[in-house]
Short mmCIF file of N, CA and C and ligand atoms in Angstrom, two decimals:
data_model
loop_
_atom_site.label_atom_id
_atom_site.label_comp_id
_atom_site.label_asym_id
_atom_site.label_seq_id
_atom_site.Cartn_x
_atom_site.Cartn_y
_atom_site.Cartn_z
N UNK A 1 1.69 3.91 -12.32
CA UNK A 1 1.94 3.52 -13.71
C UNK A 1 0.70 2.82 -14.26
N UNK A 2 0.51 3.18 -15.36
CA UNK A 2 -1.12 2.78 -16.02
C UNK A 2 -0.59 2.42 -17.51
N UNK A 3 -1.00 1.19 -18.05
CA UNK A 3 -0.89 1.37 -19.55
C UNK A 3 -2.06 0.83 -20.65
N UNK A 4 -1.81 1.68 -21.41
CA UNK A 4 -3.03 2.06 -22.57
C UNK A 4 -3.03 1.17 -23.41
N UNK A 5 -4.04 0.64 -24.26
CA UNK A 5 -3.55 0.00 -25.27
C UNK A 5 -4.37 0.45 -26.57
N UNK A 6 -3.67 1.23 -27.60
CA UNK A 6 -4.42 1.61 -28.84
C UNK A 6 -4.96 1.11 -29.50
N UNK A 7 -6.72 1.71 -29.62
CA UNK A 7 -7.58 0.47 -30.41
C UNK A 7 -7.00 0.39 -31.73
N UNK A 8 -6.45 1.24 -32.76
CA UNK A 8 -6.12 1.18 -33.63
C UNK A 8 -5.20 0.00 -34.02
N UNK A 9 -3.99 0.02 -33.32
CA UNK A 9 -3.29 -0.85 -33.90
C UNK A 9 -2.70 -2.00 -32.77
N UNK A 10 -3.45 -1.71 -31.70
CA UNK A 10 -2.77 -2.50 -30.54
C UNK A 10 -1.87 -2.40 -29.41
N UNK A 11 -1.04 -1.18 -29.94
CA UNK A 11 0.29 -0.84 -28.94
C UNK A 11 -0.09 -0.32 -27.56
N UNK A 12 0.91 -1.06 -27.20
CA UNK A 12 0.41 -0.61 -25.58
C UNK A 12 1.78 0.39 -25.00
N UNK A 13 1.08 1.42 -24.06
CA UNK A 13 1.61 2.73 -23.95
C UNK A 13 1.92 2.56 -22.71
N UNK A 14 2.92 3.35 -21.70
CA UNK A 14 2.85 2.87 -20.41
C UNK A 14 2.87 4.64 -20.20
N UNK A 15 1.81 4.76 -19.28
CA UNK A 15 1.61 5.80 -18.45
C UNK A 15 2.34 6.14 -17.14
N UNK A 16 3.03 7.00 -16.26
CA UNK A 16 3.62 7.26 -15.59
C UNK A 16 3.47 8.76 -15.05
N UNK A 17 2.22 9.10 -14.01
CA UNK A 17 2.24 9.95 -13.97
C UNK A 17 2.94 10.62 -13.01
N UNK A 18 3.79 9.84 -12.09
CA UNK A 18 4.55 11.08 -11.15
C UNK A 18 5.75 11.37 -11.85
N UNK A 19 6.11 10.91 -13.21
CA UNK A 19 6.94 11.62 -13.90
C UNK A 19 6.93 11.84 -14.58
N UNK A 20 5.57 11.79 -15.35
CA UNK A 20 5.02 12.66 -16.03
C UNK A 20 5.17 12.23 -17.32
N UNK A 21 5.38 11.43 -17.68
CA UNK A 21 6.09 10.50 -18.74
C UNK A 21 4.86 9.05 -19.31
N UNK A 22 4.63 9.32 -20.40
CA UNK A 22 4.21 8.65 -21.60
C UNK A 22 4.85 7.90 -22.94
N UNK A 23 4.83 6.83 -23.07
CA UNK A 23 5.68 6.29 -23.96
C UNK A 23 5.40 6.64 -25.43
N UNK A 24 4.63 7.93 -25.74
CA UNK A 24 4.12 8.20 -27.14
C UNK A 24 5.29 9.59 -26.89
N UNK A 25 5.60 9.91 -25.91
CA UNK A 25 6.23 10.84 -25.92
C UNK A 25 5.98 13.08 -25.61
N UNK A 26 4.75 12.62 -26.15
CA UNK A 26 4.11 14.73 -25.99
C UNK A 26 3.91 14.58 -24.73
N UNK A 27 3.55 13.75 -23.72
CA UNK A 27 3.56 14.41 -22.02
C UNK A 27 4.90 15.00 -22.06
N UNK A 28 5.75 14.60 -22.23
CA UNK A 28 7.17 15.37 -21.84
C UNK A 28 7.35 16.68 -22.90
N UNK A 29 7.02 16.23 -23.98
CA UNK A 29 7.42 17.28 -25.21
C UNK A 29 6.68 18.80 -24.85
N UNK A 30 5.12 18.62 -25.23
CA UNK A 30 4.18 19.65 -25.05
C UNK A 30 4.13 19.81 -23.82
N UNK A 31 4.17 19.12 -22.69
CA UNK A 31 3.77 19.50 -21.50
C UNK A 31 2.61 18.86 -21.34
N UNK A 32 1.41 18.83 -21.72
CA UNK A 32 0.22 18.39 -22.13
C UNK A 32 -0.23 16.93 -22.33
N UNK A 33 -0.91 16.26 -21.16
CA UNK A 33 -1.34 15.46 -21.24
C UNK A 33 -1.94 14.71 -22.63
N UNK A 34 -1.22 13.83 -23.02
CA UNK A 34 -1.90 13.35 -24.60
C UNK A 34 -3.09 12.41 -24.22
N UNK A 35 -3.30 11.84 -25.29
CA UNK A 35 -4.96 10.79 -25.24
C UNK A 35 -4.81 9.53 -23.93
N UNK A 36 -3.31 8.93 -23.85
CA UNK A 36 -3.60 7.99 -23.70
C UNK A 36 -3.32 8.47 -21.72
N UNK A 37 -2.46 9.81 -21.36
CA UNK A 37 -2.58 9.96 -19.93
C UNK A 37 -4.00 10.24 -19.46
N UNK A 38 -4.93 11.10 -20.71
CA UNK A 38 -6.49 11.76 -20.31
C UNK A 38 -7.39 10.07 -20.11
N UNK A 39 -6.84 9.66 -20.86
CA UNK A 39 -7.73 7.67 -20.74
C UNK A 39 -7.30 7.33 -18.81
N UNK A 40 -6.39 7.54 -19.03
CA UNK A 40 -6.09 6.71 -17.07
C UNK A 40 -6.79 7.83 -16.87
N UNK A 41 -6.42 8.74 -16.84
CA UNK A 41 -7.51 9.62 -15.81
C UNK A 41 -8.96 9.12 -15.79
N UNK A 42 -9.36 9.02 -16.95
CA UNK A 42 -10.79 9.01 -16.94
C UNK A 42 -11.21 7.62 -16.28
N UNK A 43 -10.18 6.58 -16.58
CA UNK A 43 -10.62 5.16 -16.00
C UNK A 43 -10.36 5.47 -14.23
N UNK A 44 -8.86 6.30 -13.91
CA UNK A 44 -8.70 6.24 -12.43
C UNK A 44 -9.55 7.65 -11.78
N UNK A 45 -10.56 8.02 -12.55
CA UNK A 45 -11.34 9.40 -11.99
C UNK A 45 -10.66 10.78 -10.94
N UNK A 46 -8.99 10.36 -12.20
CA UNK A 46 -8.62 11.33 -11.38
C UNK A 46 -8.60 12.96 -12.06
N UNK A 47 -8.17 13.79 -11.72
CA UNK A 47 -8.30 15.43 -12.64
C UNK A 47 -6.54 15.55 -12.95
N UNK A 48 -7.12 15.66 -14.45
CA UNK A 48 -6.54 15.68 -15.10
C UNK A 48 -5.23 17.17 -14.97
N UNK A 49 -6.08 18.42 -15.17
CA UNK A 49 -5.87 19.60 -14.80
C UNK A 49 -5.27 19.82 -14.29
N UNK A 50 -4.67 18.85 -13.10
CA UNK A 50 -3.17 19.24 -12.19
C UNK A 50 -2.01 18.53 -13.03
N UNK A 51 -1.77 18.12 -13.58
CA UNK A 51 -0.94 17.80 -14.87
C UNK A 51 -0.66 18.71 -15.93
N UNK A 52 -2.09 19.49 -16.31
CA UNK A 52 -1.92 20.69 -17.36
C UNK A 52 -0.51 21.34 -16.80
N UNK A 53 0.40 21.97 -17.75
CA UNK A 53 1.63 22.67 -17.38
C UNK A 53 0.64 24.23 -17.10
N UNK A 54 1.15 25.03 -16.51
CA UNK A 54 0.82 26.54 -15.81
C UNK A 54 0.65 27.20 -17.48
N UNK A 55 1.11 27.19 -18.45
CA UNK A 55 1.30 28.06 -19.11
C UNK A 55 -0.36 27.83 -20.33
N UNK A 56 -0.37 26.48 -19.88
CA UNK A 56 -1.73 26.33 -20.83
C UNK A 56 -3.25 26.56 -20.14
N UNK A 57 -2.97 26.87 -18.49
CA UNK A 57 -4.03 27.22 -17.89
C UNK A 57 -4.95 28.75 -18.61
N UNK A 58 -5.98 28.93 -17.72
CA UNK A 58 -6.38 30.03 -18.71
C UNK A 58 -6.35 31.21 -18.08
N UNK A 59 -5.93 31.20 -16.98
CA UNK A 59 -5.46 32.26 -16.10
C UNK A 59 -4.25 32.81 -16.79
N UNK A 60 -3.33 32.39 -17.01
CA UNK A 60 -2.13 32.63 -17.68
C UNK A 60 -2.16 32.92 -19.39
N UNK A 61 -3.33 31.95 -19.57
CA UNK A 61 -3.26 32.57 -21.01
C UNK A 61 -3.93 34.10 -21.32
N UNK A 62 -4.83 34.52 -20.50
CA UNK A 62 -5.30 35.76 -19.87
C UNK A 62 -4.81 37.07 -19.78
N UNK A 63 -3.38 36.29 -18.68
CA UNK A 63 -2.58 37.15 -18.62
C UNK A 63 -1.94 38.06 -20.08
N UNK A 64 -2.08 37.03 -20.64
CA UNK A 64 -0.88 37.21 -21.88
C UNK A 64 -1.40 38.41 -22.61
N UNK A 65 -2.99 38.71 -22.65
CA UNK A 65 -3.71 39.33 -23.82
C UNK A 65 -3.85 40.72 -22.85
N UNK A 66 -3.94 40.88 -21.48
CA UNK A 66 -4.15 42.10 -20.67
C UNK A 66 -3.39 43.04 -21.16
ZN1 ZN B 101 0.75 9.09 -24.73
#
């Protein structure tokens, strides 16, 4: 658990990545890591990319156009 805090207005976000869950809400919605899960990554140097859902990879998006 990691939490963010928005320069904009202050709010602080709580990150949760073994469930994948963000308190802004689009990790769960889109699938897709939002700003503030790609921030822990970048502070905990971890890859991000295993979080991406399968369908936004580009192998799959690939598929789609064959
Ligand atoms: Zn978020």
């Amino acid at each position: 658990m990691f939490e963010v805090r928005e320069m904009q207005d202050g709010t602080i976000y709580t990150v949760n990545h073994a469930q994948r869950h963000c308190d802004c809400g689009h990790f769960q919605v889109e699938r897709l890591p939002c700003r503030h899960v790609l921030t822990c990554f970048a502070n905990q140097h971890l890859d991000w990319q295993v979080y991406v859902h399968d369908v936004y990879k580009m192998s799959e998006i690939c598929k789609v156009y064959r």
